[in-house]
Amino acid sequence: MSTFAKSTFNASTYSASRPTYPSQLFQFIFSYHRRGGSELRGSPAQTQRAVDLGCGTGQATVQLTPFDEVVGVDPSEVMLEKARTYAASVATSNENAAPKFKFVQGSAEDLSSAIPDNDSVDLLVAAQAAHWFDWSKVWPETFRVLRRGGTAAFWVYTEFRLTQFPSLGPRITAYAQGTDPVTSVGSYFQRPGRTILERYLVDVPVPSTFVKDPGFEDFQRVYFCGDNVPDFLPQDAPRHPVLMRTEMTWRDLLSYFRTWSALHTYHEKYPDDLKQPADPRFLEEDLANSSEPLDDLRGGDIAVRFWKDLREGALEEDPNAKVGAEDKVQVEWPVALLLARK
């Protein structure tokens, strides 16, 4: 995704402020991989090599510790440098468990340089990258590099939710998907990639579209979305409780907004928006108990205005809500997962 490759994109801020993937998600994927060996073939699934496509800063890469060798692949050298540093710190702190990490520049569509050997990968994953793929090339390349019995696991987390404040869903959607440049960054996401993410990867074609007999042995769409199920999801797809959930301060939530590629692109088009001074009372730690109502506060760039709008909406839903900058709020992200076995 081209925004992340720009020299002006802050990879350190991205790494620090993005949500992390829960261990339960990896255990679900590893269990699927093991079943492909012991249950279906009568021998243990192999764990020699795992590859993380679009590895970014390495958040998912370092979780692939059951594998002897882990290769992270990303088109952005800026991201790869951050991933190398991060993986090195993990290896240092957990020397006995950490596999050998390697990071190479490349794309999911062409792994000929990163993974030249056919049938040499046991697990191929992509975390928060699959919505950018050209599947006419990725499915055949995935089939080429996977060993027989190997697993592909591609997932994205979709639009965030504030668990305690369900009424704020429409405001979040309006900001993330709308077209009004005063109140929304929706037009500044790269599409159709962002739309594919918003639609939980349902538009990703099945592998058999591009890989004919002998093709993949299994393909599944799995959703960790809880009871809030979009009507466009396949009715027969497995659905599970939300796994990706965390508690963060409202200030940290604003930092998360700052990592959005659409915001970066928005400010390239509207640089003066960043110059809008924010009322310092936006950052008061006990804003909920302030004598100044939220709707009296003015200023700030579009991310701050959205942040203020959410906090104001939280108070509308629950007048006793804590919305100070250092108060905590529950945030969750539904996850859509594609699983395939060769």
Tab-separated table of C-alpha atoms in Angstrom:
chain	number	residue	atom	x	y	z
A	1	MET	CA	0.000	0.000	0.000
A	2	SER	CA	1.753	3.120	-1.291
A	3	THR	CA	1.092	5.482	1.646
A	4	PHE	CA	3.134	3.306	4.014
A	5	ALA	CA	6.078	3.357	1.614
A	6	LYS	CA	6.321	7.156	1.613
A	7	SER	CA	9.280	8.708	3.397
A	8	THR	CA	6.856	11.071	5.160
A	9	PHE	CA	4.979	8.193	6.803
A	10	ASN	CA	5.977	7.761	10.456
A	11	ALA	CA	6.528	4.015	10.941
A	12	SER	CA	7.443	4.423	14.614
A	13	THR	CA	4.143	6.120	15.445
A	14	TYR	CA	2.322	3.476	13.414
A	15	SER	CA	3.973	0.663	15.339
A	16	ALA	CA	3.366	2.222	18.751
A	17	SER	CA	-0.281	3.159	18.225
A	18	ARG	CA	-1.736	0.264	16.223
A	19	PRO	CA	-3.610	-2.516	18.028
A	20	THR	CA	-1.802	-5.831	18.495
A	21	TYR	CA	-3.119	-9.208	17.416
A	22	PRO	CA	-4.407	-11.477	20.208
A	23	SER	CA	-2.639	-14.752	20.916
A	24	GLN	CA	-5.970	-16.578	20.548
A	25	LEU	CA	-6.019	-15.676	16.859
A	26	PHE	CA	-2.617	-17.266	16.300
A	27	GLN	CA	-3.609	-20.332	18.305
A	28	PHE	CA	-6.703	-20.693	16.103
A	29	ILE	CA	-4.501	-20.568	12.982
A	30	PHE	CA	-1.866	-22.925	14.412
A	31	SER	CA	-4.592	-25.392	15.383
A	32	TYR	CA	-5.950	-25.336	11.820
A	33	HIS	CA	-2.428	-25.969	10.541
A	34	ARG	CA	-1.883	-28.884	12.937
A	35	ARG	CA	-5.162	-30.491	11.890
A	36	GLY	CA	-3.933	-30.469	8.312
A	37	GLY	CA	-1.129	-32.753	9.405
A	38	SER	CA	-2.084	-35.084	12.227
A	39	GLU	CA	-5.791	-35.432	11.522
A	40	LEU	CA	-5.783	-35.494	7.736
A	41	ARG	CA	-2.431	-37.041	6.898
A	42	GLY	CA	-1.503	-39.008	9.981
A	43	SER	CA	1.762	-37.137	10.546
A	44	PRO	CA	2.611	-33.919	12.393
A	45	ALA	CA	2.221	-30.699	10.431
A	46	GLN	CA	5.592	-29.277	9.477
A	47	THR	CA	6.874	-26.131	11.159
A	48	GLN	CA	10.098	-25.401	9.314
A	49	ARG	CA	9.270	-22.078	7.680
A	50	ALA	CA	6.620	-19.378	8.044
A	51	VAL	CA	6.299	-16.281	5.871
A	52	ASP	CA	4.509	-13.038	6.758
A	53	LEU	CA	3.353	-11.100	3.684
A	54	GLY	CA	3.047	-7.335	4.041
A	55	CYS	CA	4.735	-7.722	7.410
A	56	GLY	CA	4.841	-3.973	8.127
A	57	THR	CA	6.564	-3.325	11.441
A	58	GLY	CA	6.593	-7.020	12.363
A	59	GLN	CA	3.717	-7.199	14.844
A	60	ALA	CA	2.451	-10.504	13.440
A	61	THR	CA	5.842	-11.788	12.315
A	62	VAL	CA	7.217	-12.144	15.831
A	63	GLN	CA	4.204	-14.234	16.876
A	64	LEU	CA	5.156	-17.069	14.522
A	65	THR	CA	7.514	-18.614	17.078
A	66	PRO	CA	6.460	-22.271	16.548
A	67	PHE	CA	8.369	-22.139	13.241
A	68	ASP	CA	12.113	-22.599	12.869
A	69	GLU	CA	12.544	-19.821	10.321
A	70	VAL	CA	10.296	-16.794	9.842
A	71	VAL	CA	10.536	-14.509	6.808
A	72	GLY	CA	8.878	-11.097	6.745
A	73	VAL	CA	8.159	-9.613	3.317
A	74	ASP	CA	7.085	-6.020	2.708
A	75	PRO	CA	7.391	-3.519	-0.170
A	76	SER	CA	8.392	-0.687	2.205
A	77	GLU	CA	11.997	-0.544	3.373
A	78	VAL	CA	10.928	1.966	6.024
A	79	MET	CA	8.606	-0.638	7.528
A	80	LEU	CA	11.207	-3.404	7.193
A	81	GLU	CA	13.791	-1.442	9.160
A	82	LYS	CA	11.307	-1.026	11.980
A	83	ALA	CA	10.446	-4.749	11.791
A	84	ARG	CA	14.110	-5.773	11.985
A	85	THR	CA	14.607	-3.689	15.121
A	86	TYR	CA	11.440	-5.024	16.695
A	87	ALA	CA	12.236	-8.673	15.908
A	88	ALA	CA	15.765	-8.270	17.246
A	89	SER	CA	14.391	-6.988	20.546
A	90	VAL	CA	12.019	-9.966	20.759
A	91	ALA	CA	14.819	-12.421	19.992
A	92	THR	CA	17.000	-10.830	22.664
A	93	SER	CA	14.313	-11.007	25.350
A	94	ASN	CA	13.233	-14.555	24.464
A	95	GLU	CA	16.377	-16.145	23.098
A	96	ASN	CA	15.346	-19.776	23.589
A	97	ALA	CA	11.919	-19.500	21.945
A	98	ALA	CA	12.540	-17.042	19.139
A	99	PRO	CA	13.132	-18.460	15.653
A	100	LYS	CA	15.491	-17.027	13.112
A	101	PHE	CA	13.882	-13.902	11.642
A	102	LYS	CA	14.694	-12.572	8.191
A	103	PHE	CA	13.163	-9.571	6.438
A	104	VAL	CA	13.227	-8.948	2.703
A	105	GLN	CA	11.707	-6.372	0.410
A	106	GLY	CA	9.128	-7.790	-1.950
A	107	SER	CA	5.464	-8.209	-2.738
A	108	ALA	CA	2.851	-10.870	-2.147
A	109	GLU	CA	2.277	-11.079	-5.889
A	110	ASP	CA	5.874	-12.053	-6.677
A	111	LEU	CA	7.873	-13.976	-4.081
A	112	SER	CA	10.502	-15.209	-6.525
A	113	SER	CA	13.277	-13.278	-4.777
A	114	ALA	CA	12.134	-13.754	-1.179
A	115	ILE	CA	11.041	-17.398	-1.555
A	116	PRO	CA	12.541	-18.816	-4.763
A	117	ASP	CA	11.945	-22.481	-3.883
A	118	ASN	CA	8.646	-24.167	-4.638
A	119	ASP	CA	6.955	-26.218	-1.897
A	120	SER	CA	9.103	-24.693	0.853
A	121	VAL	CA	6.703	-22.816	3.181
A	122	ASP	CA	4.580	-24.383	5.910
A	123	LEU	CA	2.578	-21.322	6.947
A	124	LEU	CA	1.939	-18.195	4.887
A	125	VAL	CA	0.176	-15.333	6.677
A	126	ALA	CA	-0.828	-11.773	5.937
A	127	ALA	CA	-2.044	-9.478	8.714
A	128	GLN	CA	-3.900	-6.317	7.695
A	129	ALA	CA	-2.542	-6.520	4.143
A	130	ALA	CA	-4.761	-8.898	2.167
A	131	HIS	CA	-7.172	-6.168	1.044
A	132	TRP	CA	-4.400	-4.727	-1.157
A	133	PHE	CA	-3.521	-7.985	-2.923
A	134	ASP	CA	-3.972	-8.818	-6.590
A	135	TRP	CA	-5.502	-12.226	-6.038
A	136	SER	CA	-5.030	-13.331	-9.639
A	137	LYS	CA	-1.315	-13.424	-8.734
A	138	VAL	CA	-1.384	-14.073	-4.983
A	139	TRP	CA	-3.368	-17.322	-5.054
A	140	PRO	CA	-1.067	-18.964	-7.650
A	141	GLU	CA	2.032	-17.686	-5.821
A	142	THR	CA	0.656	-18.951	-2.508
A	143	PHE	CA	0.091	-22.380	-4.063
A	144	ARG	CA	3.620	-22.371	-5.496
A	145	VAL	CA	5.459	-21.705	-2.250
A	146	LEU	CA	3.349	-23.791	0.141
A	147	ARG	CA	4.306	-27.361	0.916
A	148	ARG	CA	1.621	-30.002	0.611
A	149	GLY	CA	-0.288	-29.694	3.893
A	150	GLY	CA	0.825	-26.076	4.241
A	151	THR	CA	-1.550	-23.366	5.436
A	152	ALA	CA	-2.379	-19.873	4.214
A	153	ALA	CA	-3.996	-17.530	6.754
A	154	PHE	CA	-4.896	-14.012	5.667
A	155	TRP	CA	-6.781	-11.671	7.986
A	156	VAL	CA	-7.827	-8.072	8.475
A	157	TYR	CA	-9.409	-6.195	11.336
A	158	THR	CA	-12.226	-3.966	10.219
A	159	GLU	CA	-13.781	-0.744	11.454
A	160	PHE	CA	-13.293	-0.251	15.187
A	161	ARG	CA	-16.112	-0.178	17.712
A	162	LEU	CA	-16.396	1.433	21.136
A	163	THR	CA	-17.833	-1.486	23.093
A	164	GLN	CA	-19.452	0.616	25.825
A	165	PHE	CA	-21.072	3.041	23.371
A	166	PRO	CA	-22.847	1.167	20.551
A	167	SER	CA	-24.740	4.293	19.505
A	168	LEU	CA	-21.458	5.773	18.202
A	169	GLY	CA	-21.238	3.247	15.358
A	170	PRO	CA	-22.855	5.571	12.785
A	171	ARG	CA	-20.485	8.415	13.739
A	172	ILE	CA	-17.487	6.131	13.281
A	173	THR	CA	-18.768	4.961	9.907
A	174	ALA	CA	-19.474	8.538	8.791
A	175	TYR	CA	-15.894	9.565	9.603
A	176	ALA	CA	-14.222	6.464	8.129
A	177	GLN	CA	-16.418	5.999	5.068
A	178	GLY	CA	-18.054	9.359	4.388
A	179	THR	CA	-17.218	11.873	1.669
A	180	ASP	CA	-17.574	15.267	3.395
A	181	PRO	CA	-14.005	16.682	3.604
A	182	VAL	CA	-14.945	18.710	6.676
A	183	THR	CA	-15.989	15.713	8.752
A	184	SER	CA	-14.647	12.596	7.027
A	185	VAL	CA	-11.445	11.000	5.725
A	186	GLY	CA	-13.304	8.227	3.900
A	187	SER	CA	-12.489	9.557	0.446
A	188	TYR	CA	-8.757	9.484	1.195
A	189	PHE	CA	-8.365	5.763	1.754
A	190	GLN	CA	-7.032	3.910	-1.261
A	191	ARG	CA	-9.854	2.038	-2.878
A	192	PRO	CA	-10.995	-0.549	-3.726
A	193	GLY	CA	-8.590	-1.907	-1.074
A	194	ARG	CA	-10.221	-0.133	1.849
A	195	THR	CA	-13.685	-1.157	0.626
A	196	ILE	CA	-12.583	-4.801	0.543
A	197	LEU	CA	-11.493	-4.430	4.187
A	198	GLU	CA	-14.743	-2.721	5.193
A	199	ARG	CA	-16.589	-5.662	3.626
A	200	TYR	CA	-14.666	-8.262	5.671
A	201	LEU	CA	-12.819	-9.697	2.627
A	202	VAL	CA	-16.039	-11.164	1.194
A	203	ASP	CA	-14.972	-9.835	-2.209
A	204	VAL	CA	-11.737	-11.864	-2.230
A	205	PRO	CA	-12.201	-14.578	-4.871
A	206	VAL	CA	-11.956	-18.223	-3.888
A	207	PRO	CA	-8.592	-19.842	-4.730
A	208	SER	CA	-10.110	-22.134	-7.352
A	209	THR	CA	-10.792	-19.066	-9.489
A	210	PHE	CA	-7.080	-18.962	-10.281
A	211	VAL	CA	-5.651	-22.318	-9.127
A	212	LYS	CA	-7.180	-25.322	-10.856
A	213	ASP	CA	-6.719	-29.054	-10.181
A	214	PRO	CA	-4.767	-30.023	-8.262
A	215	GLY	CA	-5.783	-27.016	-6.222
A	216	PHE	CA	-6.190	-26.155	-2.574
A	217	GLU	CA	-7.561	-28.901	-0.369
A	218	ASP	CA	-9.638	-26.564	1.802
A	219	PHE	CA	-10.797	-22.947	1.900
A	220	GLN	CA	-12.723	-21.229	4.696
A	221	ARG	CA	-13.975	-17.779	5.643
A	222	VAL	CA	-14.064	-17.236	9.403
A	223	TYR	CA	-15.335	-14.186	11.289
A	224	PHE	CA	-14.616	-12.991	14.821
A	225	CYS	CA	-17.338	-10.371	14.992
A	226	GLY	CA	-19.585	-11.329	17.890
A	227	ASP	CA	-23.326	-10.760	17.579
A	228	ASN	CA	-22.954	-7.618	15.476
A	229	VAL	CA	-22.977	-9.379	12.104
A	230	PRO	CA	-23.116	-7.356	8.860
A	231	ASP	CA	-25.810	-8.579	6.497
A	232	PHE	CA	-23.337	-9.055	3.641
A	233	LEU	CA	-21.443	-11.896	5.353
A	234	PRO	CA	-22.014	-15.430	4.002
A	235	GLN	CA	-24.730	-17.059	6.077
A	236	ASP	CA	-22.858	-20.352	6.416
A	237	ALA	CA	-19.485	-18.885	7.458
A	238	PRO	CA	-18.249	-19.696	11.004
A	239	ARG	CA	-18.692	-16.791	13.426
A	240	HIS	CA	-16.956	-16.404	16.749
A	241	PRO	CA	-16.811	-13.853	19.586
A	242	VAL	CA	-14.660	-10.783	19.078
A	243	LEU	CA	-11.035	-11.595	19.932
A	244	MET	CA	-9.377	-8.278	19.201
A	245	ARG	CA	-10.268	-6.018	22.085
A	246	THR	CA	-8.282	-3.678	24.301
A	247	GLU	CA	-8.667	-0.901	26.841
A	248	MET	CA	-6.952	2.351	26.000
A	249	THR	CA	-7.106	5.933	27.104
A	250	TRP	CA	-9.006	8.412	25.014
A	251	ARG	CA	-5.653	10.072	24.325
A	252	ASP	CA	-4.299	6.771	22.965
A	253	LEU	CA	-7.378	6.457	20.784
A	254	LEU	CA	-6.482	9.781	19.187
A	255	SER	CA	-2.962	8.448	18.575
A	256	TYR	CA	-4.513	5.458	16.819
A	257	PHE	CA	-6.472	7.807	14.545
A	258	ARG	CA	-3.164	9.429	13.609
A	259	THR	CA	-1.916	6.136	12.106
A	260	TRP	CA	-4.650	5.991	9.466
A	261	SER	CA	-3.300	6.190	5.937
A	262	ALA	CA	-6.356	8.231	4.939
A	263	LEU	CA	-5.487	10.926	7.478
A	264	HIS	CA	-1.946	11.106	6.091
A	265	THR	CA	-3.332	11.542	2.553
A	266	TYR	CA	-5.977	14.012	3.751
A	267	HIS	CA	-3.305	16.260	5.233
A	268	GLU	CA	-1.269	16.089	2.056
A	269	LYS	CA	-4.267	17.609	0.283
A	270	TYR	CA	-5.305	19.938	3.127
A	271	PRO	CA	-2.065	20.871	4.948
A	272	ASP	CA	-3.708	23.909	6.546
A	273	ASP	CA	-5.973	21.571	8.508
A	274	LEU	CA	-2.983	20.619	10.643
A	275	LYS	CA	-2.509	24.269	11.522
A	276	GLN	CA	-5.889	24.556	13.237
A	277	PRO	CA	-5.068	25.216	16.903
A	278	ALA	CA	-6.863	22.906	19.290
A	279	ASP	CA	-8.499	24.346	22.371
A	280	PRO	CA	-6.162	23.199	25.181
A	281	ARG	CA	-9.192	22.040	27.146
A	282	PHE	CA	-9.462	19.155	24.663
A	283	LEU	CA	-6.617	17.535	26.563
A	284	GLU	CA	-7.890	18.046	30.091
A	285	GLU	CA	-7.620	14.831	32.058
A	286	ASP	CA	-10.969	15.305	33.785
A	287	LEU	CA	-12.960	16.791	30.947
A	288	ALA	CA	-16.140	14.981	31.975
A	289	ASN	CA	-16.178	17.015	35.193
A	290	SER	CA	-15.175	20.257	33.551
A	291	SER	CA	-17.498	23.223	33.807
A	292	GLU	CA	-17.099	23.711	30.056
A	293	PRO	CA	-19.425	21.535	27.901
A	294	LEU	CA	-17.721	19.646	25.109
A	295	ASP	CA	-19.751	21.382	22.424
A	296	ASP	CA	-18.230	24.709	23.503
A	297	LEU	CA	-14.749	23.522	22.550
A	298	ARG	CA	-13.437	24.478	19.125
A	299	GLY	CA	-10.438	23.899	16.898
A	300	GLY	CA	-8.058	21.092	16.112
A	301	ASP	CA	-7.481	19.155	12.922
A	302	ILE	CA	-10.032	16.699	11.547
A	303	ALA	CA	-8.792	13.839	13.769
A	304	VAL	CA	-9.164	15.965	16.909
A	305	ARG	CA	-12.621	17.098	15.792
A	306	PHE	CA	-13.687	13.474	15.336
A	307	TRP	CA	-12.165	12.577	18.703
A	308	LYS	CA	-14.150	15.366	20.344
A	309	ASP	CA	-17.300	14.238	18.533
A	310	LEU	CA	-16.953	10.693	19.883
A	311	ARG	CA	-16.405	11.890	23.437
A	312	GLU	CA	-19.393	14.182	23.145
A	313	GLY	CA	-21.478	11.276	21.815
A	314	ALA	CA	-20.338	9.056	24.674
A	315	LEU	CA	-21.679	11.631	27.149
A	316	GLU	CA	-24.952	11.801	25.232
A	317	GLU	CA	-25.338	8.028	25.534
A	318	ASP	CA	-24.183	7.920	29.154
A	319	PRO	CA	-24.048	11.217	31.079
A	320	ASN	CA	-21.799	9.500	33.643
A	321	ALA	CA	-19.256	8.347	31.039
A	322	LYS	CA	-15.620	9.182	31.698
A	323	VAL	CA	-14.239	10.970	28.652
A	324	GLY	CA	-11.177	12.761	30.001
A	325	ALA	CA	-8.026	12.331	27.928
A	326	GLU	CA	-6.579	9.835	30.434
A	327	ASP	CA	-9.840	7.999	31.101
A	328	LYS	CA	-10.105	4.471	29.698
A	329	VAL	CA	-12.397	3.227	26.949
A	330	GLN	CA	-12.978	-0.284	25.583
A	331	VAL	CA	-12.135	-0.618	21.872
A	332	GLU	CA	-12.714	-3.685	19.706
A	333	TRP	CA	-12.104	-4.656	16.105
A	334	PRO	CA	-13.953	-7.440	14.250
A	335	VAL	CA	-11.567	-9.775	12.407
A	336	ALA	CA	-12.160	-11.502	9.064
A	337	LEU	CA	-9.912	-14.516	8.403
A	338	LEU	CA	-9.316	-16.507	5.219
A	339	LEU	CA	-7.880	-20.005	5.659
A	340	ALA	CA	-6.622	-22.273	2.900
A	341	ARG	CA	-4.759	-25.582	2.940
A	342	LYS	CA	-2.700	-27.007	0.109
